[in-house]
Amino acid sequence: MATTTAPAGAVASPRRPVLSGRTRDVALGGLGLLCVVVVLQILPALGVADPTYLPSSTDIGAALGRLVTEPEFWTAFGQTLRGWAIGLAVAMAAGVAAGVLIGSVPLLRALTASTVEFLRPIPSVALIPLVVLVYGSQPQSALILVVYASFWQVLVQVLYGVADVDPVVRDTARSYRFSRLTVLRQVVWPTALPYVVTGFRLAAAVALILEITAELVIGVPGLGQRIGVSQSSGAVATTYALVVVVGVIGVAVNVLARQVERRVLRWHPSIRRELP
Amino acid sequence: MTSLFPTTRRTAPADRTRPSTTPGDHVSTPSSDVALDVRALKKIYEGAGRQVEAVRDLTFSVARGELVCIVGPSGAGKTTLLRGIAGLLPLTSGEVVLDGARVTGPPAGMAVVFQEYGRSLFPWLTVRQNVELPLKEKGLKKAERREKVEAALEAVGLADSGDAHPWQLSGGMQQRVAIARAVAYEPSVLLMDEPFAAVDAQTRADLEDLVRTLWHRLGVTVLFVTHDIEEAVYLGQRVLVLSNRPTVILEDVTVDLPDVRDQLETRSTARFAELRHHVYELVQKAKKGYRPDGEAV
């Protein structure tokens, strides 16, 4: 209502946001989340949604409160995180190593291009029958799916990164007679690093999706499996609470990846600040 | 055609002949005095189904300790020439000889300062690390490296900026870092490819004087490529004027200005104006397709 007190002459003056920049974004994000919670609370109460299948926010909250007191929940939580982290680490290591190698050797790149393009679009979930045959519901099944899905994310990014070396930088390195190893460590790697970090962010999200999928579909121990059990036993609120937990993990993973990016790429134009 | 060069090279136009102060001004220079010898350099780019003859025939030599500028109209193949000399580009024919050894790849005795300083410096390294890296690669010990890095930064007036990243510095300062890196490398020949084309006029004047100062202090041989006629005359002991494509040398102009140069004083002398006028005319001729052997293009 403050606008009504503004003098008539001030119409053309630019509107100034009450909060600025980051604080404002966080506040708006929080407000949006609050809206979802409120809608979830109202819908079942109004009878628009069947409370049997869509419990109210308070019910989900209560179920979540019960969950965090159970040791079994934390075991499952740990299993999911471990599966995710190991799979992601393997995919990162393999993706970076393969990407740098293939990207640095033009012949290798030409040889593998069609194979990569063929294998990459195969959805990891299509491998479920195969891994079930070999490992059943052991954690290895989830690991293979996670690694397969996230490996391509990393590999493709690293390939782009390695190819992105500025010709002037390349000439500079050549004219100062840098060895192959120095070029790799001091030129190719820093150039590819922003791409590696992007690959890490994409792979982290995909790895979480595949980890949960493997647990849910194959029954590999973890939060996904608990979701499946809760659902089949009719504990709807608990099912939703677990989904919320998985969502929170996803957000945390993304925030973590951003932090890593900020630290590793201090010098990069997308991160760096103006003159200190 | 090659026989034309010794004559065009060594004779200034009759009305401008002055006693030359340039050392090594003889065709039969002993090889120890010649730092860089470019012989019949030719470069034809092979494209998809077509050939582009960028450089037809370039022959010149740079005596040790000399500062030679190369000037030519845009598209005269200046960058091709420089990359060829630097060993970054395979030649179609001809050869480049540095310190008596034929150049087949980037030679150890050469450092290049590129026009695109912003891209030539590594943004992930600090200024000091940028200057130090080539020395590390040369296998120098840490103490020696530190000494040379500090001396080079001091020489270009950036002693206090060693810990900054290049992108935190202004354009002119960044190009100083690139020069410090090249100077610390202690090359036998320093190649500069339009190094000041992207900085403002005042910064450019400062950097020009810096090049002259460093050249005097360190006794390094400099080959300076530019499109700026005044810059070429102000800096050089000789100015090689290139024709348009396919490139040959139109004339080798001896700059007989006093050795101590000053942005204001030197540029307002009559002789500077004469030389500038002469080089300017040559470049204009080159643009119109004039060639030394009379062949019209």
Coordinates of C-alpha atoms in Angstrom, one line a residue:
Chain A
M1 CA 0.0 0.0 0.0
A2 CA 3.1 2.2 0.2
T3 CA 2.7 3.1 -3.5
T4 CA -0.5 5.1 -2.8
T5 CA 1.5 7.5 -0.7
A6 CA 4.0 8.2 -3.5
P7 CA 3.6 11.7 -5.1
A8 CA 2.1 11.7 -8.6
G9 CA 5.4 13.0 -10.1
A10 CA 7.2 9.8 -9.0
V11 CA 5.4 7.6 -11.5
A12 CA 8.4 7.3 -13.8
S13 CA 10.8 6.5 -11.1
P14 CA 12.1 2.9 -11.3
R15 CA 10.7 0.5 -8.8
R16 CA 13.2 -0.6 -6.3
P17 CA 13.0 -4.1 -4.9
V18 CA 12.6 -4.2 -1.2
L19 CA 15.3 -6.9 -0.9
S20 CA 18.2 -7.2 -3.3
G21 CA 20.0 -10.0 -5.1
R22 CA 20.6 -13.2 -3.3
T23 CA 18.5 -12.5 -0.2
R24 CA 15.6 -11.8 -2.5
D25 CA 16.0 -15.0 -4.5
V26 CA 16.2 -17.0 -1.3
A27 CA 13.1 -15.3 0.1
L28 CA 11.1 -15.8 -3.1
G29 CA 12.3 -19.5 -3.3
G30 CA 11.1 -20.0 0.3
L31 CA 7.8 -18.3 -0.4
G32 CA 7.2 -20.7 -3.4
L33 CA 8.0 -23.7 -1.3
L34 CA 5.6 -22.4 1.4
C35 CA 2.8 -22.1 -1.3
V36 CA 3.3 -25.8 -2.2
V37 CA 3.0 -26.8 1.4
V38 CA -0.1 -24.7 1.9
V39 CA -1.7 -26.1 -1.3
L40 CA -0.9 -29.7 -0.2
Q41 CA -2.5 -28.9 3.1
I42 CA -5.7 -27.4 1.6
L43 CA -6.3 -29.9 -1.3
P44 CA -7.2 -33.0 0.8
A45 CA -9.1 -30.8 3.3
L46 CA -11.3 -29.4 0.5
G47 CA -11.9 -32.9 -0.7
V48 CA -10.3 -32.1 -4.1
A49 CA -7.8 -34.8 -3.6
D50 CA -8.4 -38.2 -1.8
P51 CA -6.5 -38.0 1.5
T52 CA -5.8 -41.7 1.1
Y53 CA -3.5 -41.0 -1.8
L54 CA -2.5 -37.5 -1.0
P55 CA -2.1 -36.9 2.7
S56 CA -1.9 -33.3 4.0
S57 CA 1.3 -31.5 4.6
T58 CA 1.0 -31.9 8.3
D59 CA 0.5 -35.7 7.9
I60 CA 3.6 -36.0 5.7
G61 CA 5.5 -33.8 8.2
A62 CA 4.4 -36.0 11.1
A63 CA 5.5 -39.1 9.2
L64 CA 8.9 -37.5 8.5
G65 CA 9.3 -36.7 12.2
R66 CA 8.7 -40.4 13.0
L67 CA 11.1 -41.5 10.3
V68 CA 14.1 -39.5 11.6
T69 CA 13.8 -41.2 15.0
E70 CA 14.1 -44.7 13.5
P71 CA 17.6 -46.2 13.1
E72 CA 16.4 -48.3 10.1
F73 CA 15.8 -45.0 8.3
W74 CA 19.3 -43.8 8.8
T75 CA 20.7 -47.1 7.7
A76 CA 18.8 -46.8 4.5
F77 CA 19.8 -43.2 4.2
G78 CA 23.5 -44.2 4.6
Q79 CA 23.1 -47.0 2.0
T80 CA 21.6 -44.7 -0.6
L81 CA 24.3 -42.0 0.0
R82 CA 27.1 -44.6 -0.1
G83 CA 25.8 -46.1 -3.3
W84 CA 25.4 -42.7 -4.9
A85 CA 28.8 -41.5 -3.8
I86 CA 30.7 -44.6 -4.9
G87 CA 28.9 -44.8 -8.2
L88 CA 29.6 -41.1 -8.8
A89 CA 33.2 -41.4 -7.9
V90 CA 33.8 -44.3 -10.2
A91 CA 32.0 -42.5 -13.1
M92 CA 34.0 -39.3 -12.5
A93 CA 37.3 -41.1 -12.4
A94 CA 36.5 -43.2 -15.5
G95 CA 34.8 -40.4 -17.4
V96 CA 37.7 -37.9 -16.8
A97 CA 40.4 -40.4 -17.6
A98 CA 38.6 -41.6 -20.7
G99 CA 37.7 -38.1 -21.7
V100 CA 41.2 -36.7 -21.4
L101 CA 42.7 -39.7 -23.2
I102 CA 40.2 -39.8 -26.1
G103 CA 40.0 -36.0 -26.4
S104 CA 43.8 -35.7 -26.6
V105 CA 44.3 -38.3 -29.3
P106 CA 42.4 -37.3 -32.5
L107 CA 42.6 -40.8 -33.9
L108 CA 41.0 -42.3 -30.8
R109 CA 38.4 -39.6 -30.8
A110 CA 37.4 -40.5 -34.4
L111 CA 37.5 -44.2 -33.6
T112 CA 35.2 -43.9 -30.6
A113 CA 32.8 -41.1 -31.8
S114 CA 30.2 -43.4 -33.3
T115 CA 30.4 -45.9 -30.4
V116 CA 29.9 -43.2 -27.9
E117 CA 27.0 -41.8 -29.8
F118 CA 25.4 -45.3 -29.9
L119 CA 25.9 -46.2 -26.2
R120 CA 25.2 -42.8 -24.7
P121 CA 21.4 -42.6 -25.4
I122 CA 20.8 -46.1 -24.1
P123 CA 18.8 -45.5 -20.9
S124 CA 20.5 -47.0 -17.9
V125 CA 17.2 -48.4 -16.7
A126 CA 17.1 -50.6 -19.9
L127 CA 20.0 -52.5 -18.3
I128 CA 18.0 -53.4 -15.2
P129 CA 17.0 -56.9 -16.5
L130 CA 20.7 -57.6 -17.2
V131 CA 22.1 -56.5 -13.9
V132 CA 19.3 -58.3 -12.0
L133 CA 20.4 -61.5 -13.8
V134 CA 23.9 -61.1 -12.7
Y135 CA 23.7 -59.5 -9.3
G136 CA 20.1 -59.7 -8.2
S137 CA 19.2 -57.1 -5.6
Q138 CA 22.8 -56.7 -4.4
P139 CA 24.3 -53.1 -4.2
Q140 CA 26.4 -54.0 -7.3
S141 CA 23.3 -53.8 -9.4
A142 CA 22.7 -50.2 -8.4
L143 CA 26.3 -49.4 -8.8
I144 CA 26.4 -50.6 -12.4
L145 CA 23.3 -48.6 -13.3
V146 CA 24.6 -45.4 -11.6
V147 CA 28.0 -45.7 -13.1
Y148 CA 26.6 -46.3 -16.6
A149 CA 24.3 -43.4 -16.5
S150 CA 26.7 -40.8 -15.0
F151 CA 29.7 -41.9 -16.9
W152 CA 28.4 -40.5 -20.2
Q153 CA 27.5 -37.2 -18.6
V154 CA 31.1 -36.8 -17.5
L155 CA 32.7 -38.2 -20.6
V156 CA 30.8 -36.0 -23.0
Q157 CA 31.6 -32.8 -21.0
V158 CA 35.3 -33.7 -20.7
L159 CA 35.5 -34.3 -24.4
Y160 CA 34.0 -30.9 -25.1
G161 CA 36.3 -29.4 -22.5
V162 CA 39.5 -30.9 -23.9
A163 CA 38.5 -29.7 -27.4
D164 CA 38.0 -26.1 -26.1
V165 CA 41.6 -25.1 -25.7
D166 CA 42.1 -21.6 -27.1
P167 CA 44.3 -21.7 -30.2
V168 CA 46.3 -18.7 -28.8
V169 CA 46.9 -20.7 -25.6
R170 CA 47.9 -23.7 -27.7
D171 CA 50.4 -21.5 -29.7
T172 CA 51.7 -20.0 -26.5
A173 CA 52.3 -23.5 -25.0
R174 CA 54.0 -24.7 -28.2
S175 CA 56.2 -21.6 -28.7
Y176 CA 57.5 -22.1 -25.1
R177 CA 58.1 -25.7 -25.9
F178 CA 55.9 -27.2 -23.2
S179 CA 56.1 -30.9 -22.9
R180 CA 53.1 -33.1 -23.5
L181 CA 52.7 -33.6 -19.7
T182 CA 52.9 -29.9 -19.0
V183 CA 50.4 -29.1 -21.7
L184 CA 48.1 -31.7 -20.2
R185 CA 48.5 -30.4 -16.6
Q186 CA 48.8 -26.7 -17.2
V187 CA 46.7 -26.1 -20.3
V188 CA 44.3 -28.9 -21.1
W189 CA 43.2 -29.7 -17.6
P190 CA 42.5 -26.1 -16.5
T191 CA 40.6 -25.5 -19.7
A192 CA 38.5 -28.6 -19.3
L193 CA 37.9 -28.0 -15.6
P194 CA 34.7 -25.9 -16.0
Y195 CA 33.4 -28.7 -18.2
V196 CA 34.4 -31.4 -15.6
V197 CA 32.5 -29.5 -12.9
T198 CA 29.4 -29.2 -15.1
G199 CA 29.8 -33.0 -15.8
F200 CA 30.0 -33.5 -12.1
R201 CA 26.8 -31.6 -11.4
L202 CA 24.9 -33.4 -14.1
A203 CA 26.3 -36.8 -13.1
A204 CA 25.5 -36.2 -9.4
A205 CA 21.8 -35.6 -10.2
V206 CA 21.6 -38.6 -12.6
A207 CA 23.5 -40.8 -10.2
L208 CA 20.9 -40.1 -7.4
I209 CA 18.0 -40.8 -9.8
L210 CA 19.5 -44.1 -10.8
E211 CA 20.4 -45.1 -7.2
I212 CA 16.8 -44.5 -6.1
T213 CA 15.4 -46.2 -9.2
A214 CA 17.6 -49.3 -8.6
E215 CA 16.5 -49.5 -5.0
L216 CA 12.9 -49.0 -5.9
V217 CA 12.7 -51.4 -8.8
I218 CA 15.2 -54.0 -8.0
G219 CA 15.1 -53.8 -4.2
V220 CA 18.6 -52.8 -3.6
P221 CA 18.7 -51.7 0.1
G222 CA 18.3 -48.0 0.6
L223 CA 15.7 -45.2 0.6
G224 CA 14.2 -46.3 -2.7
Q225 CA 13.5 -49.7 -1.4
R226 CA 11.9 -48.2 1.7
I227 CA 9.6 -46.1 -0.5
G228 CA 8.5 -49.3 -2.3
V229 CA 7.9 -51.1 1.0
S230 CA 6.0 -48.2 2.5
Q231 CA 3.9 -47.9 -0.6
S232 CA 3.0 -51.6 -0.8
S233 CA 2.2 -51.6 3.0
G234 CA -0.2 -48.7 2.6
A235 CA 1.9 -46.2 4.6
V236 CA 1.1 -43.4 2.2
A237 CA 2.3 -40.5 4.4
T238 CA 5.6 -42.3 5.1
T239 CA 6.0 -42.9 1.3
Y240 CA 5.6 -39.1 0.7
A241 CA 8.0 -38.3 3.6
L242 CA 10.7 -40.5 2.0
V243 CA 10.1 -38.8 -1.3
V244 CA 10.7 -35.5 0.4
V245 CA 13.9 -36.8 2.0
V246 CA 15.2 -37.9 -1.5
G247 CA 14.3 -34.4 -2.8
V248 CA 16.2 -32.8 0.0
I249 CA 19.2 -34.9 -0.8
G250 CA 19.0 -33.8 -4.4
V251 CA 19.0 -30.1 -3.5
A252 CA 21.9 -30.7 -1.1
V253 CA 23.9 -32.4 -3.8
N254 CA 23.3 -29.5 -6.2
V255 CA 24.3 -26.9 -3.6
L256 CA 27.4 -28.9 -2.8
A257 CA 28.3 -29.1 -6.5
R258 CA 27.9 -25.3 -6.8
Q259 CA 30.2 -24.8 -3.8
V260 CA 32.8 -27.0 -5.4
E261 CA 32.5 -25.1 -8.7
R262 CA 32.9 -21.7 -6.9
R263 CA 36.1 -22.9 -5.2
V264 CA 37.7 -24.7 -8.2
L265 CA 36.9 -22.1 -10.8
R266 CA 37.8 -18.9 -8.9
W267 CA 39.6 -17.6 -12.0
H268 CA 36.8 -18.5 -14.5
P269 CA 34.9 -15.6 -16.1
S270 CA 31.6 -17.1 -14.9
I271 CA 32.7 -17.1 -11.2
R272 CA 35.4 -14.4 -10.8
R273 CA 34.7 -11.0 -9.4
E274 CA 35.8 -7.7 -10.6
L275 CA 39.0 -6.0 -9.4
P276 CA 39.3 -6.7 -5.7
Chain B
M1 CA 62.9 -12.7 -58.8
T2 CA 65.0 -13.5 -55.8
S3 CA 67.8 -11.5 -57.4
L4 CA 65.7 -8.4 -56.9
F5 CA 65.8 -8.6 -53.1
P6 CA 69.4 -7.8 -52.4
T7 CA 69.0 -4.6 -54.5
T8 CA 65.7 -3.5 -53.0
R9 CA 66.8 -4.5 -49.6
R10 CA 70.0 -2.6 -49.4
T11 CA 69.3 0.5 -51.4
A12 CA 67.0 3.2 -50.0
P13 CA 65.4 5.5 -52.5
A14 CA 68.1 7.8 -54.0
D15 CA 66.8 11.0 -52.5
R16 CA 66.7 9.6 -49.0
T17 CA 70.1 8.0 -48.8
R18 CA 71.7 8.7 -45.5
P19 CA 74.7 7.2 -43.9
S20 CA 73.5 4.1 -42.2
T21 CA 74.2 3.3 -38.6
T22 CA 72.8 -0.2 -38.8
P23 CA 75.3 -2.9 -38.1
G24 CA 75.5 -6.0 -40.4
D25 CA 74.6 -3.9 -43.4
H26 CA 76.4 -6.1 -45.8
V27 CA 75.1 -8.9 -48.0
S28 CA 77.9 -11.3 -46.9
T29 CA 77.4 -11.0 -43.2
P30 CA 79.2 -13.6 -41.1
S31 CA 76.7 -16.1 -39.8
S32 CA 77.6 -15.4 -36.2
D33 CA 76.2 -11.8 -36.5
V34 CA 73.0 -12.9 -38.0
A35 CA 70.4 -13.9 -35.4
L36 CA 67.6 -14.7 -37.7
D37 CA 67.8 -15.6 -41.4
V38 CA 64.6 -16.0 -43.5
R39 CA 65.3 -17.5 -46.9
A40 CA 62.7 -17.7 -49.7
L41 CA 59.9 -18.3 -47.2
K42 CA 56.8 -19.4 -49.1
K43 CA 53.4 -20.5 -47.7
I44 CA 50.5 -21.8 -49.7
Y45 CA 47.4 -22.8 -47.7
E46 CA 45.7 -25.9 -49.1
G47 CA 42.0 -25.5 -48.7
A48 CA 39.1 -27.7 -49.9
G49 CA 39.9 -27.8 -53.6
R50 CA 41.6 -24.4 -53.7
Q51 CA 45.0 -23.0 -52.9
V52 CA 45.7 -19.7 -51.4
E53 CA 49.2 -18.4 -51.8
A54 CA 49.7 -16.3 -48.7
V55 CA 53.4 -15.7 -48.8
R56 CA 55.2 -15.9 -52.1
D57 CA 58.9 -15.2 -51.3
L58 CA 60.3 -13.6 -48.3
T59 CA 64.0 -13.2 -47.8
F60 CA 65.6 -11.1 -45.1
S61 CA 67.9 -11.4 -42.2
V62 CA 68.0 -9.8 -38.8
A63 CA 71.4 -9.1 -37.3
R64 CA 72.0 -9.9 -33.6
G65 CA 70.8 -7.1 -31.4
E66 CA 68.8 -5.5 -34.1
L67 CA 65.2 -4.2 -33.8
V68 CA 63.4 -4.7 -37.1
C69 CA 59.7 -3.9 -37.7
I70 CA 57.6 -5.5 -40.4
V71 CA 54.7 -3.4 -41.6
G72 CA 52.2 -4.1 -44.4
P73 CA 48.6 -3.6 -45.4
S74 CA 46.0 -5.8 -43.6
G75 CA 45.8 -9.2 -45.1
A76 CA 49.5 -9.0 -46.1
G77 CA 50.2 -12.3 -44.4
K78 CA 52.0 -10.7 -41.5
T79 CA 50.7 -13.3 -39.1
T80 CA 51.4 -16.1 -41.5
L81 CA 55.0 -14.9 -41.7
L82 CA 55.4 -14.6 -38.0
R83 CA 53.9 -18.0 -37.3
G84 CA 56.2 -19.4 -39.9
I85 CA 59.2 -17.9 -38.3
A86 CA 58.1 -19.0 -34.9
G87 CA 58.0 -22.6 -36.1
L88 CA 54.2 -22.8 -35.4
L89 CA 53.3 -23.2 -39.1
P90 CA 54.8 -25.7 -41.6
L91 CA 56.3 -23.8 -44.6
T92 CA 55.6 -24.8 -48.1
S93 CA 59.2 -24.0 -49.0
G94 CA 62.1 -21.9 -47.9
E95 CA 63.7 -21.9 -44.5
V96 CA 64.1 -20.0 -41.3
V97 CA 67.5 -20.2 -39.7
L98 CA 67.9 -19.1 -36.1
D99 CA 71.4 -18.9 -34.6
G100 CA 72.7 -21.0 -37.5
A101 CA 70.2 -23.8 -36.9
R102 CA 67.2 -24.5 -39.2
V103 CA 63.8 -24.0 -37.5
T104 CA 61.6 -27.1 -37.8
G105 CA 59.4 -26.5 -34.8
P106 CA 59.2 -23.8 -32.1
P107 CA 62.9 -23.2 -31.4
A108 CA 64.3 -22.8 -27.9
G109 CA 65.9 -19.4 -28.6
M110 CA 62.6 -17.7 -29.5
A111 CA 59.8 -16.2 -27.6
V112 CA 56.6 -14.8 -29.0
V113 CA 54.4 -12.0 -27.7
F114 CA 51.0 -12.5 -29.2
Q115 CA 48.5 -9.8 -30.0
E116 CA 45.7 -11.4 -28.0
Y117 CA 47.3 -10.9 -24.5
G118 CA 44.0 -11.8 -22.8
R119 CA 44.1 -15.2 -24.4
S120 CA 47.8 -15.8 -24.4
L121 CA 48.1 -15.5 -20.6
F122 CA 46.7 -18.4 -18.5
P123 CA 43.8 -17.0 -16.4
W124 CA 44.1 -19.9 -13.9
L125 CA 47.7 -18.8 -13.0
T126 CA 48.9 -15.7 -11.2
V127 CA 51.1 -13.2 -13.0
R128 CA 54.2 -14.6 -11.3
Q129 CA 53.2 -18.2 -12.2
N130 CA 52.5 -17.2 -15.8
V131 CA 56.1 -15.8 -16.1
E132 CA 57.6 -18.7 -14.3
L133 CA 56.0 -21.6 -16.1
P134 CA 58.2 -21.4 -19.3
L135 CA 61.3 -21.2 -17.1
K136 CA 60.1 -24.3 -15.1
E137 CA 59.7 -26.0 -18.5
K138 CA 63.2 -25.0 -19.4
G139 CA 64.4 -26.9 -16.3
L140 CA 65.6 -23.9 -14.3
K141 CA 66.1 -24.3 -10.5
K142 CA 63.7 -22.6 -8.2
A143 CA 66.0 -19.9 -6.9
E144 CA 67.1 -19.0 -10.4
R145 CA 63.5 -18.9 -11.6
R146 CA 62.4 -16.6 -8.8
E147 CA 65.3 -14.3 -9.6
K148 CA 64.5 -14.1 -13.3
V149 CA 60.8 -13.7 -12.7
E150 CA 61.2 -10.8 -10.3
A151 CA 63.7 -9.2 -12.6
A152 CA 61.4 -9.5 -15.5
L153 CA 58.4 -8.1 -13.6
E154 CA 60.5 -5.3 -12.3
A155 CA 61.7 -4.5 -15.8
V156 CA 58.1 -4.1 -17.1
G157 CA 57.1 -2.2 -14.1
L158 CA 54.9 -4.8 -12.5
A159 CA 57.0 -5.8 -9.5
D160 CA 53.9 -5.3 -7.2
S161 CA 51.4 -7.3 -9.3
G162 CA 53.0 -10.7 -9.1
D163 CA 50.3 -12.2 -7.0
A164 CA 47.4 -10.9 -9.1
H165 CA 45.7 -12.9 -11.8
P166 CA 46.1 -11.5 -15.3
W167 CA 42.3 -10.8 -15.6
Q168 CA 42.5 -8.4 -12.6
L169 CA 44.9 -6.2 -14.6
S170 CA 44.2 -3.6 -17.3
G171 CA 44.9 -4.5 -21.0
G172 CA 48.2 -2.7 -21.0
M173 CA 49.4 -4.3 -17.8
Q174 CA 48.4 -7.8 -19.2
Q175 CA 50.5 -7.2 -22.3
R176 CA 53.4 -6.2 -19.9
V177 CA 53.0 -9.5 -18.2
A178 CA 53.2 -11.3 -21.6
I179 CA 56.4 -9.2 -22.4
A180 CA 57.8 -10.1 -19.0
R181 CA 57.2 -13.7 -19.7
A182 CA 59.0 -13.5 -23.0
V183 CA 61.9 -11.5 -21.6
A184 CA 62.4 -13.8 -18.6
Y185 CA 62.7 -16.6 -21.1
E186 CA 65.8 -14.9 -22.4
P187 CA 65.3 -15.6 -26.1
S188 CA 67.8 -15.0 -28.7
V189 CA 65.1 -13.5 -30.9
L190 CA 61.9 -11.9 -29.5
L191 CA 58.9 -12.0 -32.0
M192 CA 56.1 -9.6 -31.4
D193 CA 52.9 -10.0 -33.4
E194 CA 51.0 -6.7 -33.4
P195 CA 51.3 -6.7 -29.6
F196 CA 49.8 -3.3 -29.1
A197 CA 46.9 -3.4 -31.6
A198 CA 44.3 -3.9 -28.8
V199 CA 45.4 -1.3 -26.3
D200 CA 44.5 2.4 -26.1
A201 CA 46.8 5.1 -27.6
Q202 CA 48.4 6.3 -24.4
T203 CA 49.1 2.8 -23.2
R204 CA 50.5 2.0 -26.6
A205 CA 53.0 4.8 -26.4
D206 CA 54.1 3.6 -23.0
L207 CA 54.5 0.1 -24.2
E208 CA 56.5 1.2 -27.3
D209 CA 58.9 3.0 -25.0
L210 CA 59.1 -0.1 -22.8
V211 CA 60.1 -2.2 -25.8
R212 CA 62.8 0.2 -26.8
T213 CA 64.1 0.3 -23.2
L214 CA 64.1 -3.5 -22.8
W215 CA 65.8 -3.9 -26.2
H216 CA 68.5 -1.5 -25.1
R217 CA 68.9 -3.0 -21.6
L218 CA 68.9 -6.6 -22.6
G219 CA 70.4 -6.5 -26.0
V220 CA 67.8 -8.9 -27.3
T221 CA 67.0 -9.1 -31.0
V222 CA 63.5 -8.0 -31.8
L223 CA 61.2 -8.7 -34.8
F224 CA 58.2 -6.5 -34.4
V225 CA 55.2 -7.0 -36.6
T226 CA 52.6 -4.2 -36.8
H227 CA 50.1 -2.6 -39.1
D228 CA 50.8 0.8 -37.6
I229 CA 53.2 2.8 -39.8
E230 CA 54.2 5.4 -37.2
E231 CA 54.8 2.6 -34.7
A232 CA 57.1 0.8 -37.1
V233 CA 59.1 3.9 -37.9
Y234 CA 59.3 5.0 -34.2
L235 CA 60.5 1.6 -33.0
G236 CA 62.6 0.1 -35.6
Q237 CA 66.1 0.4 -36.9
R238 CA 64.8 -1.0 -40.1
V239 CA 61.2 -1.3 -41.5
L240 CA 60.4 -4.1 -43.9
V241 CA 57.4 -3.1 -45.9
L242 CA 55.3 -6.0 -47.3
S243 CA 53.3 -6.2 -50.4
N244 CA 49.7 -7.5 -50.4
R245 CA 49.1 -11.1 -51.0
P246 CA 50.9 -13.2 -52.1
T247 CA 53.5 -11.4 -50.0
V248 CA 56.9 -10.3 -51.0
I249 CA 59.0 -7.5 -49.5
L250 CA 58.4 -4.1 -51.2
E251 CA 61.3 -2.4 -49.6
D252 CA 63.7 -2.6 -46.7
V253 CA 63.7 0.9 -45.2
T254 CA 66.6 1.9 -42.9
V255 CA 65.4 4.1 -40.1
D256 CA 68.2 6.6 -39.5
L257 CA 66.7 8.3 -36.6
P258 CA 68.8 9.0 -33.5
D259 CA 69.1 6.0 -31.2
V260 CA 67.4 7.8 -28.2
R261 CA 63.8 8.1 -29.1
D262 CA 61.1 10.2 -27.5
Q263 CA 57.4 10.1 -28.2
L264 CA 57.2 13.8 -28.5
E265 CA 60.6 14.8 -29.8
T266 CA 61.2 12.0 -32.3
R267 CA 57.8 12.1 -33.7
S268 CA 58.0 15.8 -34.5
T269 CA 61.3 15.7 -36.3
A270 CA 61.4 16.3 -40.0
R271 CA 63.2 13.0 -40.7
F272 CA 60.5 11.0 -38.8
A273 CA 57.8 12.7 -41.0
E274 CA 59.9 11.9 -44.1
L275 CA 60.2 8.3 -43.2
R276 CA 56.6 8.0 -42.2
H277 CA 55.6 9.6 -45.5
H278 CA 57.8 7.2 -47.4
V279 CA 56.5 4.0 -45.6
Y280 CA 52.9 5.3 -45.9
E281 CA 53.3 5.7 -49.6
L282 CA 54.7 2.2 -49.9
V283 CA 51.8 0.7 -47.9
Q284 CA 49.3 2.6 -50.1
K285 CA 51.1 1.2 -53.2
A286 CA 50.9 -2.2 -51.6
K287 CA 47.2 -1.9 -51.1
K288 CA 46.7 -1.0 -54.7
G289 CA 48.5 -4.1 -55.7
Y290 CA 51.9 -2.6 -56.6
R291 CA 54.6 -5.3 -56.7
P292 CA 58.4 -4.8 -56.9
D293 CA 58.7 -6.9 -60.0
G294 CA 56.1 -4.7 -61.8
E295 CA 53.5 -7.5 -62.0
A296 CA 50.1 -6.1 -61.4
V297 CA 47.6 -8.2 -59.5

